[in-house]
Amino acid sequence: MNSQNQMPCTECGAPLSFQPGALSMVCQFCGTENEIEDSGQQLSPWGEKTGKGPEIKELDYYAALNNALDATEIEETQVVKCPGCAAEVGLDEGTLA
């Protein structure tokens, strides 16, 4: 399964190629400039404020470790992997097979 979103050209329907940092995509077949819609993200991928949407905050990893969940809130899952097809099956606590 491919997790990429495909955007067709608004003029001819051909698939468009995204270039990081670009505000539009130019169709390689018909030359139409297709604008990229604003996601409403507060920060750009380079950490610049855009002034839109919710603010993204970085959390301290070590502070999160020190305030770890107690044992009653942790769920353990055993994962079994098939050597033939590499499929993985998660088994809940108490499940044997």
Coordinates of N, CA, C and O in Angstrom, one line a residue:
M1 N 0.8 -1.2 0.0 CA 0.0 0.0 0.0 C 0.9 1.2 0.0 O 1.8 1.4 0.8
N2 N 0.6 2.2 -0.9 CA 1.4 3.4 -1.0 C 0.7 4.5 -0.2 O -0.4 4.8 -0.3
S3 N 1.6 5.1 0.7 CA 1.0 6.1 1.6 C 1.1 7.5 1.0 O 0.7 8.5 1.6
Q4 N 1.6 7.7 -0.2 CA 1.7 9.0 -0.8 C 0.4 9.4 -1.4 O -0.4 8.6 -1.9
N5 N 0.1 10.7 -1.3 CA -1.1 11.3 -2.0 C -0.7 11.7 -3.4 O 0.3 12.4 -3.6
Q6 N -1.5 11.3 -4.4 CA -1.3 11.6 -5.8 C -2.2 12.8 -6.1 O -3.4 12.8 -5.8
M7 N -1.6 13.8 -6.7 CA -2.3 15.0 -7.1 C -2.3 15.1 -8.6 O -1.2 15.1 -9.2
P8 N -3.5 15.1 -9.2 CA -3.5 15.2 -10.7 C -3.4 16.7 -11.1 O -3.8 17.6 -10.3
C9 N -3.0 17.0 -12.3 CA -2.9 18.3 -12.8 C -4.4 18.8 -13.0 O -5.2 18.0 -13.5
T10 N -4.6 20.0 -12.7 CA -6.0 20.6 -12.8 C -6.4 20.8 -14.3 O -7.6 20.8 -14.6
E11 N -5.4 20.8 -15.2 CA -5.7 21.1 -16.6 C -5.8 19.7 -17.4 O -6.8 19.5 -18.1
C12 N -4.8 18.9 -17.2 CA -4.8 17.7 -18.1 C -5.0 16.3 -17.3 O -5.2 15.3 -17.9
G13 N -4.9 16.4 -16.0 CA -5.1 15.2 -15.2 C -3.8 14.3 -15.0 O -3.9 13.3 -14.3
A14 N -2.7 14.7 -15.5 CA -1.5 14.0 -15.4 C -1.0 14.0 -13.9 O -1.2 15.0 -13.2
P15 N -0.3 13.0 -13.4 CA 0.2 13.1 -12.0 C 1.3 14.1 -11.9 O 2.1 14.3 -12.8
L16 N 1.3 14.9 -10.8 CA 2.2 15.9 -10.5 C 3.3 15.4 -9.5 O 3.1 14.6 -8.7
S17 N 4.5 16.0 -9.7 CA 5.6 15.6 -8.8 C 5.9 16.8 -7.9 O 6.0 17.9 -8.3
F18 N 5.9 16.5 -6.6 CA 6.2 17.5 -5.5 C 7.6 17.7 -5.3 O 8.4 16.8 -5.3
Q19 N 8.0 19.0 -5.2 CA 9.4 19.4 -4.9 C 9.4 20.0 -3.5 O 8.6 21.0 -3.3
P20 N 10.1 19.5 -2.5 CA 10.1 20.1 -1.2 C 10.4 21.6 -1.2 O 11.3 22.1 -1.9
G21 N 9.6 22.4 -0.5 CA 9.8 23.8 -0.4 C 9.1 24.6 -1.5 O 9.0 25.8 -1.4
A22 N 8.5 23.9 -2.4 CA 7.8 24.6 -3.5 C 6.4 25.0 -3.1 O 5.8 24.3 -2.3
L23 N 5.8 26.1 -3.6 CA 4.5 26.5 -3.2 C 3.5 26.1 -4.4 O 2.3 26.3 -4.2
S24 N 4.0 25.6 -5.5 CA 3.2 25.1 -6.6 C 3.9 24.0 -7.3 O 5.1 23.8 -7.1
M25 N 3.2 23.2 -8.1 CA 3.7 22.2 -8.9 C 3.4 22.4 -10.3 O 2.3 22.7 -10.7
V26 N 4.4 22.4 -11.2 CA 4.2 22.6 -12.6 C 4.1 21.3 -13.3 O 5.0 20.4 -13.1
C27 N 3.1 21.1 -14.1 CA 2.8 19.9 -14.8 C 3.9 19.7 -15.9 O 4.2 20.6 -16.7
Q28 N 4.5 18.5 -15.9 CA 5.6 18.3 -16.9 C 5.1 18.0 -18.3 O 5.8 18.0 -19.3
F29 N 3.7 17.8 -18.4 CA 3.1 17.5 -19.7 C 2.5 18.8 -20.4 O 2.8 19.0 -21.6
C30 N 1.7 19.6 -19.6 CA 1.1 20.7 -20.2 C 1.6 22.1 -19.8 O 1.2 23.1 -20.3
G31 N 2.5 22.0 -18.7 CA 3.1 23.3 -18.2 C 2.2 24.1 -17.3 O 2.6 25.2 -16.9
T32 N 1.0 23.6 -16.9 CA 0.1 24.3 -16.0 C 0.7 24.4 -14.6 O 1.2 23.4 -14.1
E33 N 0.7 25.5 -14.0 CA 1.1 25.7 -12.6 C 0.0 25.4 -11.6 O -1.1 26.0 -11.7
N34 N 0.1 24.4 -10.8 CA -0.9 24.0 -9.8 C -0.5 24.4 -8.4 O 0.6 23.9 -7.9
E35 N -1.3 25.2 -7.8 CA -1.0 25.7 -6.4 C -1.1 24.6 -5.4 O -2.0 23.7 -5.5
I36 N -0.3 24.6 -4.4 CA -0.4 23.6 -3.3 C -1.2 24.3 -2.2 O -0.9 25.4 -1.8
E37 N -2.3 23.6 -1.8 CA -3.2 24.1 -0.8 C -2.5 24.2 0.6 O -1.7 23.3 0.9
D38 N -2.8 25.3 1.4 CA -2.2 25.4 2.7 C -2.8 24.4 3.6 O -4.0 24.3 3.7
S39 N -1.9 23.7 4.4 CA -2.4 22.7 5.4 C -2.8 23.4 6.7 O -3.4 22.7 7.5
G40 N -2.5 24.6 6.9 CA -2.8 25.3 8.1 C -1.8 25.0 9.2 O -2.1 25.2 10.4
Q41 N -0.7 24.5 8.9 CA 0.4 24.2 9.8 C 1.0 25.4 10.4 O 1.3 26.3 9.7
Q42 N 1.3 25.4 11.7 CA 1.9 26.6 12.4 C 3.3 26.8 11.9 O 3.7 27.9 11.7
L43 N 4.1 25.7 11.9 CA 5.5 25.8 11.5 C 5.8 25.2 10.2 O 5.2 24.1 9.9
S44 N 6.7 25.8 9.4 CA 7.1 25.1 8.2 C 8.0 24.0 8.5 O 8.5 23.9 9.7
P45 N 8.4 23.1 7.6 CA 9.3 22.0 7.9 C 10.7 22.5 8.3 O 11.4 21.8 8.9
W46 N 11.0 23.8 8.1 CA 12.3 24.3 8.5 C 12.2 25.1 9.8 O 13.1 25.8 10.1
G47 N 11.0 25.0 10.5 CA 10.8 25.7 11.8 C 10.4 27.1 11.7 O 10.4 27.8 12.7
E48 N 10.1 27.6 10.5 CA 9.6 29.0 10.4 C 8.1 29.1 10.7 O 7.4 28.3 10.3
K49 N 7.8 30.1 11.4 CA 6.3 30.3 11.8 C 5.6 30.8 10.6 O 6.0 31.7 9.9
T50 N 4.4 30.1 10.3 CA 3.5 30.5 9.2 C 2.4 31.4 9.7 O 1.7 32.0 8.9
G51 N 2.1 31.4 11.0 CA 1.0 32.2 11.6 C -0.3 31.6 11.4 O -1.3 32.2 11.6
K52 N -0.4 30.3 11.0 CA -1.7 29.6 10.8 C -1.7 28.3 11.6 O -0.7 27.7 11.7
G53 N -2.9 27.9 12.0 CA -3.1 26.6 12.6 C -2.5 26.5 14.0 O -2.0 27.4 14.6
P54 N -2.6 25.3 14.6 CA -2.2 25.1 16.0 C -0.6 25.1 16.0 O 0.0 24.7 15.1
E55 N -0.1 25.5 17.2 CA 1.3 25.6 17.3 C 1.9 24.2 17.6 O 1.3 23.4 18.3
I56 N 3.0 23.9 17.0 CA 3.7 22.6 17.2 C 4.8 22.8 18.3 O 5.6 23.7 18.2
K57 N 4.7 22.0 19.4 CA 5.7 22.2 20.5 C 6.5 20.9 20.6 O 6.0 19.8 20.4
E58 N 7.8 21.1 20.8 CA 8.7 20.0 21.0 C 8.7 19.7 22.5 O 8.8 20.5 23.3
L59 N 8.6 18.4 22.8 CA 8.5 17.9 24.2 C 9.9 17.3 24.6 O 10.6 16.7 23.7
D60 N 10.3 17.5 25.8 CA 11.5 16.9 26.3 C 11.4 15.4 26.5 O 10.6 15.0 27.3
Y61 N 12.2 14.7 25.8 CA 12.2 13.2 25.9 C 12.5 12.7 27.3 O 11.8 11.8 27.8
Y62 N 13.5 13.2 27.9 CA 14.0 12.8 29.2 C 12.9 13.1 30.3 O 12.7 12.3 31.2
A63 N 12.3 14.2 30.2 CA 11.2 14.6 31.1 C 10.1 13.6 31.0 O 9.5 13.2 32.0
A64 N 9.7 13.2 29.8 CA 8.7 12.2 29.5 C 9.0 10.9 30.1 O 8.2 10.2 30.7
L65 N 10.3 10.5 30.1 CA 10.8 9.2 30.7 C 10.6 9.3 32.2 O 10.2 8.3 32.8
N66 N 11.0 10.4 32.8 CA 10.9 10.5 34.2 C 9.5 10.5 34.7 O 9.2 10.1 35.8
N67 N 8.5 10.9 33.9 CA 7.1 10.9 34.3 C 6.4 9.8 33.6 O 5.3 9.9 33.1
A68 N 7.0 8.6 33.5 CA 6.5 7.4 32.8 C 5.2 7.0 33.4 O 4.9 7.2 34.5
L69 N 4.4 6.3 32.6 CA 3.2 5.7 33.0 C 3.4 4.7 34.0 O 4.4 4.0 34.0
D70 N 2.4 4.5 35.0 CA 2.5 3.4 35.9 C 2.2 2.1 35.2 O 1.6 2.1 34.1
A71 N 2.5 1.0 35.9 CA 2.4 -0.3 35.3 C 1.0 -0.7 34.9 O 0.7 -1.4 33.9
T72 N 0.0 -0.1 35.5 CA -1.4 -0.4 35.2 C -1.9 0.2 33.8 O -2.8 -0.2 33.3
E73 N -1.1 1.2 33.4 CA -1.5 1.9 32.1 C -0.7 1.3 30.9 O -0.9 1.8 29.8
I74 N 0.2 0.4 31.2 CA 1.0 -0.1 30.1 C 0.5 -1.5 29.6 O 0.1 -2.3 30.4
E75 N 0.3 -1.6 28.3 CA -0.2 -2.8 27.8 C 0.9 -3.5 27.0 O 1.5 -2.9 26.1
E76 N 1.2 -4.8 27.3 CA 2.2 -5.5 26.7 C 1.6 -6.4 25.6 O 0.6 -7.0 25.8
T77 N 2.2 -6.4 24.4 CA 1.8 -7.2 23.3 C 2.9 -8.0 22.8 O 4.0 -7.4 22.5
Q78 N 2.7 -9.3 22.6 CA 3.8 -10.1 22.0 C 3.5 -10.2 20.5 O 2.4 -10.4 20.0
V79 N 4.6 -10.0 19.7 CA 4.4 -10.0 18.2 C 5.1 -11.3 17.7 O 6.2 -11.6 18.0
V80 N 4.3 -12.1 16.9 CA 4.8 -13.3 16.3 C 5.0 -13.0 14.8 O 4.1 -12.5 14.1
K81 N 6.2 -13.3 14.2 CA 6.5 -13.1 12.8 C 6.6 -14.4 12.1 O 7.4 -15.3 12.5
C82 N 5.9 -14.5 10.9 CA 6.0 -15.7 10.1 C 7.3 -15.6 9.3 O 7.5 -14.7 8.6
P83 N 8.1 -16.7 9.4 CA 9.4 -16.7 8.6 C 9.2 -16.8 7.1 O 10.1 -16.5 6.4
G84 N 8.0 -17.3 6.7 CA 7.8 -17.5 5.3 C 7.4 -16.3 4.5 O 7.9 -16.0 3.5
C85 N 6.4 -15.5 5.1 CA 5.9 -14.4 4.4 C 6.1 -13.1 5.1 O 5.7 -12.0 4.6
A86 N 6.7 -13.1 6.3 CA 7.1 -11.9 7.1 C 5.8 -11.2 7.7 O 5.9 -10.1 8.1
A87 N 4.7 -11.9 7.7 CA 3.5 -11.3 8.3 C 3.7 -11.3 9.8 O 4.3 -12.2 10.4
E88 N 3.1 -10.2 10.5 CA 3.3 -10.1 11.9 C 1.9 -10.1 12.5 O 1.0 -9.4 12.1
V89 N 1.8 -10.9 13.6 CA 0.5 -11.0 14.4 C 0.8 -10.6 15.8 O 1.7 -11.1 16.5
G90 N 0.0 -9.6 16.3 CA 0.1 -9.2 17.7 C -0.8 -10.0 18.6 O -2.0 -10.1 18.3
L91 N -0.2 -10.5 19.7 CA -1.0 -11.3 20.6 C -1.2 -10.5 21.9 O -0.2 -10.1 22.5
D92 N -2.4 -10.4 22.4 CA -2.6 -9.7 23.6 C -2.1 -10.5 24.8 O -2.0 -11.7 24.7
E93 N -2.0 -9.9 26.0 CA -1.6 -10.6 27.2 C -2.6 -11.7 27.5 O -3.8 -11.5 27.4
G94 N -2.1 -12.9 27.7 CA -2.9 -14.0 28.1 C -3.3 -14.9 26.9 O -3.8 -15.9 27.0
T95 N -2.9 -14.4 25.7 CA -3.2 -15.2 24.5 C -2.0 -16.1 24.2 O -0.9 -15.6 24.2
L96 N -2.2 -17.4 24.0 CA -1.1 -18.3 23.7 C -0.8 -18.5 22.3 O 0.3 -18.8 21.9
A97 N -1.9 -18.5 21.5 CA -1.6 -18.8 20.0 C -2.7 -18.1 19.2 O -3.7 -17.7 19.6

